[in-house]
Coordinates of C-alpha atoms in Angstrom, one line a residue:
X1229 CA 24.4 33.1 -21.2
X1230 CA 21.3 31.2 -22.3
X1231 CA 21.7 27.5 -23.0
X1232 CA 21.0 27.9 -26.8
X1233 CA 23.4 30.8 -27.1
X1234 CA 26.0 28.8 -25.2
X1235 CA 25.6 25.8 -27.5
X1236 CA 26.0 28.0 -30.6
X1237 CA 29.1 29.5 -29.1
X1238 CA 30.7 26.1 -28.6
X1239 CA 29.7 24.9 -32.0
X1240 CA 31.3 28.0 -33.7
X1241 CA 34.5 27.5 -31.6
X1242 CA 34.8 23.8 -32.4
X1243 CA 34.1 24.5 -36.1
X1244 CA 37.0 27.0 -36.2
X1245 CA 39.2 24.4 -34.5
X1246 CA 38.2 21.9 -37.2
X1247 CA 39.0 24.3 -40.0
X1248 CA 42.5 24.9 -38.5
X1249 CA 43.1 21.2 -38.4
X1250 CA 41.9 20.8 -41.9
X1251 CA 44.3 23.5 -43.1
X1252 CA 47.2 21.7 -41.3
X1253 CA 46.1 18.4 -42.8
X1254 CA 46.0 19.7 -46.4
X1255 CA 49.5 21.0 -46.1
X1256 CA 50.9 17.8 -44.5
X1257 CA 52.6 15.3 -46.8
X1258 CA 55.8 14.3 -48.6
X1259 CA 54.7 15.5 -52.0
X1260 CA 56.6 18.6 -53.2
X1261 CA 54.5 21.3 -55.0
X1262 CA 57.6 23.3 -55.9
X1263 CA 57.2 27.0 -55.4
X1264 CA 53.4 26.7 -54.8
X1265 CA 51.6 25.8 -51.6
X1266 CA 48.9 23.2 -51.3
X1267 CA 46.3 26.0 -50.9
X1268 CA 47.4 27.7 -54.1
X1269 CA 47.0 24.4 -55.9
X1270 CA 43.6 23.8 -54.3
X1271 CA 42.4 27.3 -55.3
X1272 CA 43.5 26.7 -58.9
X1273 CA 41.7 23.4 -58.9
X1274 CA 38.5 25.1 -57.7
X1275 CA 38.9 27.8 -60.4
X1276 CA 39.5 25.1 -63.0
X1277 CA 42.9 26.5 -64.0
X1278 CA 44.1 24.6 -67.1
X1279 CA 47.8 25.4 -66.4
X1280 CA 47.8 23.1 -63.3
X1281 CA 49.8 19.8 -63.6
X1282 CA 47.8 16.6 -63.4
X1283 CA 49.9 15.3 -60.5
X1284 CA 49.5 18.5 -58.4
X1285 CA 45.7 18.4 -59.0
X1286 CA 45.5 14.7 -58.2
X1287 CA 47.5 15.0 -54.9
X1288 CA 45.5 18.0 -53.6
X1289 CA 42.0 17.2 -54.8
X1290 CA 41.7 13.4 -55.2
X1291 CA 44.1 12.4 -52.4
X1292 CA 44.3 15.0 -49.6
X1293 CA 41.0 16.9 -49.9
X1294 CA 39.0 13.7 -50.4
X1295 CA 40.7 12.1 -47.4
X1296 CA 40.1 15.2 -45.2
X1297 CA 36.4 15.2 -46.1
X1298 CA 36.1 11.5 -45.4
X1299 CA 37.8 11.8 -42.0
X1300 CA 35.4 14.6 -41.1
X1301 CA 32.3 12.6 -42.1
X1302 CA 33.3 9.3 -40.6
X1303 CA 34.7 10.8 -37.4
X1304 CA 31.4 12.7 -36.9
X1305 CA 29.2 9.6 -37.5
X1306 CA 31.2 7.3 -35.3
X1307 CA 31.1 9.9 -32.5
X1308 CA 27.4 10.5 -32.8
X1309 CA 26.6 6.8 -33.0
X1310 CA 28.5 6.2 -29.7
X1311 CA 26.8 9.2 -28.0
X1312 CA 23.4 8.0 -29.1
X1313 CA 23.9 4.4 -27.8
X1314 CA 25.3 5.7 -24.5
X1315 CA 22.2 7.8 -24.1
X1316 CA 19.9 5.0 -25.0
X1317 CA 21.5 2.4 -22.7
X1318 CA 22.4 5.0 -20.1
X1319 CA 25.9 3.7 -20.0
X1320 CA 29.2 5.4 -21.1
X1321 CA 30.6 2.0 -22.3
X1322 CA 27.9 1.4 -24.9
X1323 CA 29.7 2.1 -28.2
X1324 CA 29.5 0.4 -31.6
X1325 CA 32.9 -1.4 -31.3
X1326 CA 32.4 -2.5 -27.7
X1327 CA 28.9 -4.0 -28.2
X1328 CA 29.6 -5.9 -31.4
X1329 CA 28.4 -3.5 -34.1
X1330 CA 31.8 -3.0 -35.7
X1331 CA 32.5 -6.8 -35.5
X1332 CA 29.2 -7.6 -37.2
X1333 CA 29.8 -5.0 -40.0
X1334 CA 33.4 -6.2 -40.5
X1335 CA 32.3 -9.9 -40.7
X1336 CA 29.6 -9.2 -43.3
X1337 CA 32.1 -7.0 -45.3
X1338 CA 34.7 -9.8 -45.1
X1339 CA 32.2 -12.4 -46.3
X1340 CA 31.3 -10.2 -49.2
X1341 CA 35.0 -9.6 -50.1
X1342 CA 36.0 -13.3 -50.0
X1343 CA 32.8 -15.0 -51.2
X1344 CA 31.1 -12.3 -53.1
X1345 CA 32.5 -13.4 -56.4
X1346 CA 30.2 -16.5 -56.3
X1347 CA 27.0 -14.5 -56.3
X1348 CA 27.8 -10.9 -57.2
X1349 CA 27.1 -11.4 -61.0
X1350 CA 23.5 -12.5 -60.2
X1351 CA 22.7 -9.2 -58.4
X1352 CA 21.5 -5.9 -60.1
X1353 CA 24.3 -3.6 -61.1
X1354 CA 23.4 -0.9 -58.6
X1355 CA 23.6 -3.5 -55.8
X1356 CA 26.9 -4.8 -57.0
X1357 CA 28.4 -1.3 -56.7
X1358 CA 27.5 -0.9 -53.1
X1359 CA 27.4 -4.6 -52.0
X1360 CA 30.1 -4.3 -49.4
X1361 CA 28.3 -1.3 -47.8
X1362 CA 25.0 -3.0 -47.8
X1363 CA 26.5 -6.1 -46.2
X1364 CA 28.3 -4.0 -43.6
X1365 CA 25.0 -2.3 -42.7
X1366 CA 23.1 -5.7 -42.4
X1367 CA 26.0 -7.0 -40.2
X1368 CA 25.9 -4.1 -37.8
X1369 CA 22.0 -4.2 -37.7
X1370 CA 21.9 -7.9 -37.0
X1371 CA 24.6 -7.5 -34.3
X1372 CA 22.7 -4.7 -32.7
X1373 CA 19.4 -6.6 -32.7
X1374 CA 21.1 -9.7 -31.2
X1375 CA 22.8 -7.7 -28.4
X1376 CA 19.5 -5.9 -27.6
X1377 CA 17.5 -9.2 -27.6
X1378 CA 20.0 -10.9 -25.3
X1379 CA 20.4 -8.0 -22.8
X1380 CA 16.8 -6.9 -22.6
X1381 CA 14.2 -8.6 -20.5
X1382 CA 10.8 -7.3 -19.5
X1383 CA 11.5 -4.0 -21.2
X1384 CA 14.7 -3.4 -19.2
X1385 CA 18.2 -3.6 -20.6
X1386 CA 20.8 -5.2 -18.4
X1387 CA 24.0 -3.2 -19.1
X1388 CA 26.4 -6.0 -17.9
X1389 CA 24.6 -8.5 -20.2
X1390 CA 24.8 -6.0 -23.0
X1391 CA 28.6 -5.6 -22.7
X1392 CA 29.1 -9.4 -22.2
X1393 CA 27.0 -10.2 -25.2
X1394 CA 28.8 -7.6 -27.2
X1395 CA 32.2 -9.2 -26.3
X1396 CA 30.8 -12.6 -27.3
X1397 CA 29.5 -11.4 -30.7
X1398 CA 32.8 -9.6 -31.3
X1399 CA 34.8 -12.7 -30.6
X1400 CA 32.6 -14.8 -32.9
X1401 CA 32.7 -12.1 -35.6
X1402 CA 36.5 -11.6 -35.5
X1403 CA 37.2 -15.4 -35.3
X1404 CA 35.2 -16.0 -38.5
X1405 CA 36.9 -13.0 -40.1
X1406 CA 40.2 -14.6 -39.2
X1407 CA 39.2 -17.8 -40.9
X1408 CA 38.2 -15.8 -44.0
X1409 CA 41.6 -14.2 -44.0
X1410 CA 43.2 -17.6 -43.8
X1411 CA 41.4 -18.9 -46.9
X1412 CA 41.5 -15.6 -48.9
X1413 CA 43.6 -14.9 -52.0
X1414 CA 46.3 -12.3 -52.1
X1415 CA 44.1 -9.4 -53.4
X1416 CA 41.4 -10.3 -50.9
X1417 CA 43.9 -10.5 -48.1
X1418 CA 45.0 -6.9 -48.8
X1419 CA 41.4 -5.8 -48.6
X1420 CA 40.7 -7.7 -45.4
X1421 CA 43.9 -6.3 -43.8
X1422 CA 42.6 -2.8 -44.7
X1423 CA 39.3 -3.5 -42.9
X1424 CA 40.9 -4.9 -39.8
X1425 CA 43.4 -2.0 -39.2
X1426 CA 41.3 0.9 -40.5
X1427 CA 42.4 3.4 -43.0
X1428 CA 41.2 6.4 -45.0
X1429 CA 43.6 5.9 -47.8
X1430 CA 40.9 4.7 -50.2
X1431 CA 38.9 7.9 -49.9
X1432 CA 37.2 9.1 -53.1
X1433 CA 34.6 11.8 -53.8
X1434 CA 32.0 9.2 -54.8
X1435 CA 32.3 7.5 -51.4
X1436 CA 32.2 10.9 -49.7
X1437 CA 28.9 11.8 -51.5
X1438 CA 27.4 8.5 -50.3
X1439 CA 28.6 9.0 -46.7
X1440 CA 27.3 12.6 -46.8
X1441 CA 23.8 11.5 -47.8
X1442 CA 23.8 8.9 -45.0
X1443 CA 25.0 11.6 -42.5
X1444 CA 22.3 14.1 -43.5
X1445 CA 19.5 11.5 -43.3
X1446 CA 20.8 10.2 -39.9
X1447 CA 21.4 13.5 -38.3
X1448 CA 17.9 14.8 -39.3
X1449 CA 16.6 11.9 -37.1
X1450 CA 19.2 11.7 -34.3
X1451 CA 20.3 15.3 -33.5
X1452 CA 16.8 16.4 -32.3
X1453 CA 16.7 13.5 -29.9
X1454 CA 18.7 15.3 -27.2
X1455 CA 15.7 16.0 -24.9
X1456 CA 14.4 12.5 -25.3
X1457 CA 17.8 11.0 -24.3
X1458 CA 17.9 13.4 -21.3
X1459 CA 14.5 11.9 -20.3
X1460 CA 15.9 8.4 -20.8
X1461 CA 18.5 9.1 -18.1
X1462 CA 15.6 9.0 -15.6
X1463 CA 14.6 5.5 -16.7
X1464 CA 12.3 4.2 -19.3
X1465 CA 9.1 4.4 -17.2
X1466 CA 9.8 8.0 -16.2
X1467 CA 10.6 8.9 -19.8
X1468 CA 7.2 7.4 -20.9
X1469 CA 5.5 9.5 -18.3
X1470 CA 7.1 12.6 -19.8
X1471 CA 5.6 11.7 -23.2
X1472 CA 8.5 9.9 -24.8
X1473 CA 7.7 7.0 -27.1
X1474 CA 10.5 4.8 -25.7
X1475 CA 10.0 1.9 -28.1
X1476 CA 10.0 4.1 -31.1
X1477 CA 13.1 5.9 -29.9
X1478 CA 14.9 2.6 -29.4
X1479 CA 14.1 1.4 -32.9
X1480 CA 15.1 4.7 -34.5
X1481 CA 18.4 4.8 -32.7
X1482 CA 19.2 1.1 -33.3
X1483 CA 18.5 1.3 -37.1
X1484 CA 20.2 4.7 -37.7
X1485 CA 23.3 3.8 -35.6
X1486 CA 23.6 0.5 -37.5
X1487 CA 23.4 2.4 -40.8
X1488 CA 26.1 4.8 -39.7
X1489 CA 28.5 2.2 -38.2
X1490 CA 28.0 -0.1 -41.2
X1491 CA 28.7 2.6 -43.8
X1492 CA 31.8 3.7 -41.9
X1493 CA 33.2 0.2 -41.7
X1494 CA 32.4 -0.4 -45.4
X1495 CA 34.5 2.6 -46.5
X1496 CA 37.2 2.9 -43.8
X1497 CA 37.4 -0.5 -42.1
X1498 CA 37.6 -0.9 -38.3
X1499 CA 38.3 2.4 -36.5
X1500 CA 37.5 1.9 -32.8
X1501 CA 37.1 4.0 -29.7
X1502 CA 36.0 7.3 -31.5
X1503 CA 32.5 6.8 -30.1
X1504 CA 34.0 6.3 -26.6
X1505 CA 36.5 9.1 -26.5
X1506 CA 34.5 12.1 -27.6
X1507 CA 31.3 11.5 -25.5
X1508 CA 33.5 10.9 -22.5
X1509 CA 35.3 14.2 -22.9
X1510 CA 32.1 16.1 -23.6
X1511 CA 30.4 14.5 -20.6
X1512 CA 33.1 15.9 -18.4
X1513 CA 32.3 19.4 -19.7
X1514 CA 28.5 19.3 -20.0
X1515 CA 27.6 16.4 -17.6
X1516 CA 24.9 14.3 -19.3
X1517 CA 23.0 17.0 -21.2
X1518 CA 22.5 15.3 -24.6
X1519 CA 21.0 18.5 -26.0
X1520 CA 24.7 19.8 -25.9
X1521 CA 26.6 16.5 -26.2
X1522 CA 24.9 15.2 -29.4
X1523 CA 25.5 18.2 -31.7
X1524 CA 29.0 18.9 -30.3
X1525 CA 30.0 15.2 -30.6
X1526 CA 29.3 15.6 -34.4
X1527 CA 32.0 18.2 -34.6
X1528 CA 34.5 16.9 -32.0
X1529 CA 34.4 13.4 -33.6
X1530 CA 35.6 15.1 -36.9
X1531 CA 38.3 16.9 -35.0
X1532 CA 39.5 13.7 -33.3
X1533 CA 39.6 11.5 -36.4
X1534 CA 41.1 14.2 -38.7
X1535 CA 43.8 14.9 -36.2
X1536 CA 44.5 11.1 -35.8
X1537 CA 44.6 10.7 -39.6
X1538 CA 47.0 13.6 -40.2
X1539 CA 49.3 12.2 -37.5
X1540 CA 49.1 8.7 -38.9
X1541 CA 50.3 9.7 -42.3
X1542 CA 53.0 12.1 -41.1
X1543 CA 54.6 10.2 -38.1
X1544 CA 56.3 7.5 -40.3
X1545 CA 56.6 9.3 -43.6
X1546 CA 56.6 8.3 -46.4
X1547 CA 54.6 5.3 -45.1
X1548 CA 51.5 5.7 -42.9
X1549 CA 50.4 4.2 -39.6
X1550 CA 46.9 2.5 -39.7
X1551 CA 44.5 5.0 -38.1
X1552 CA 42.8 2.2 -36.1
X1553 CA 46.1 1.8 -34.1
X1554 CA 46.1 5.4 -33.1
X1555 CA 42.5 5.6 -32.0
X1556 CA 42.9 2.4 -30.0
X1557 CA 46.0 3.9 -28.3
X1558 CA 43.9 7.0 -27.3
X1559 CA 40.8 5.1 -26.4
X1560 CA 42.2 2.3 -24.2
X1561 CA 43.3 4.7 -21.4
X1562 CA 39.9 6.4 -21.4
X1563 CA 38.2 3.0 -21.3
X1564 CA 40.3 2.2 -18.2
X1565 CA 39.5 5.6 -16.7
X1566 CA 35.7 4.9 -17.1
X1567 CA 36.1 1.5 -15.5
X1568 CA 38.0 3.0 -12.5
X1569 CA 35.3 5.6 -12.1
X1570 CA 32.7 2.9 -12.0
X1571 CA 34.8 0.9 -9.5
X1572 CA 34.8 3.9 -7.1
X1573 CA 31.1 4.5 -7.5
X1574 CA 30.4 0.9 -6.7

């Protein structure tokens, strides 16, 4: 089987798996539709059936379907961002949450939530609507630039320095966020708790449209970079000899990943380890062939986060478990496995 045909086969297979999980997720919940199934209600919503009760329509369309779509988009973006960073830095530990991107985005979002009332009214209305998202993007971009500047010398990135600087930035970011939580009011405290634990409960179709636009723009730039990231595995000098514009590649990945991580944090809070789990599993199957890993991580990230979200809202019904707790429980053992693998190689 040719490589391209093999890739298409795995994409189709993983997409079918994602559809099955979406079907399971739509039918999962405590709400009782009576003699109808969730799919019958969804079909009536799509057809515009006027006989449908408002509560049935709200639960299926505005709660469950919107949440499923957000899980698919955010899971995909977090996974692709982690995969792109790992290819750029040539290290499986380089993910947005481990090198400080998530902490930077969370900090700026927290500053906007707590202190935004003092300057929000002076901003244009369009900016006011997306102020938290813009702040989260700026926070993740600044964190990425700071980590890159600290860990890079003479055109070479020191992986140990990158991880240590990421830990330092995360510590600073979360400590300031903790202070903001301490001085926040009750309503602000609820919002900040949402950011720190991660949740898709606030999903809306407006947010999904914004995320979908960011996803399309980002993937048009990132997904064709598989061959370039494969060349980067040989080292920056060898990649340049192969015709790769290394500096341009770095800038593109840094900006796009910051945009994706920032928008994900803005709408769902801190959901860690997705960008670590998916690339690690795919790397076991396809080694370090980013022509395969990049497009497949876009789908498997959705599979992972949608599964985690469905479990999080069904395991302690009628309440729900913060999704960030589940992804951390899954990601921590994989993080340890990667460290043990490094230990053996050293």
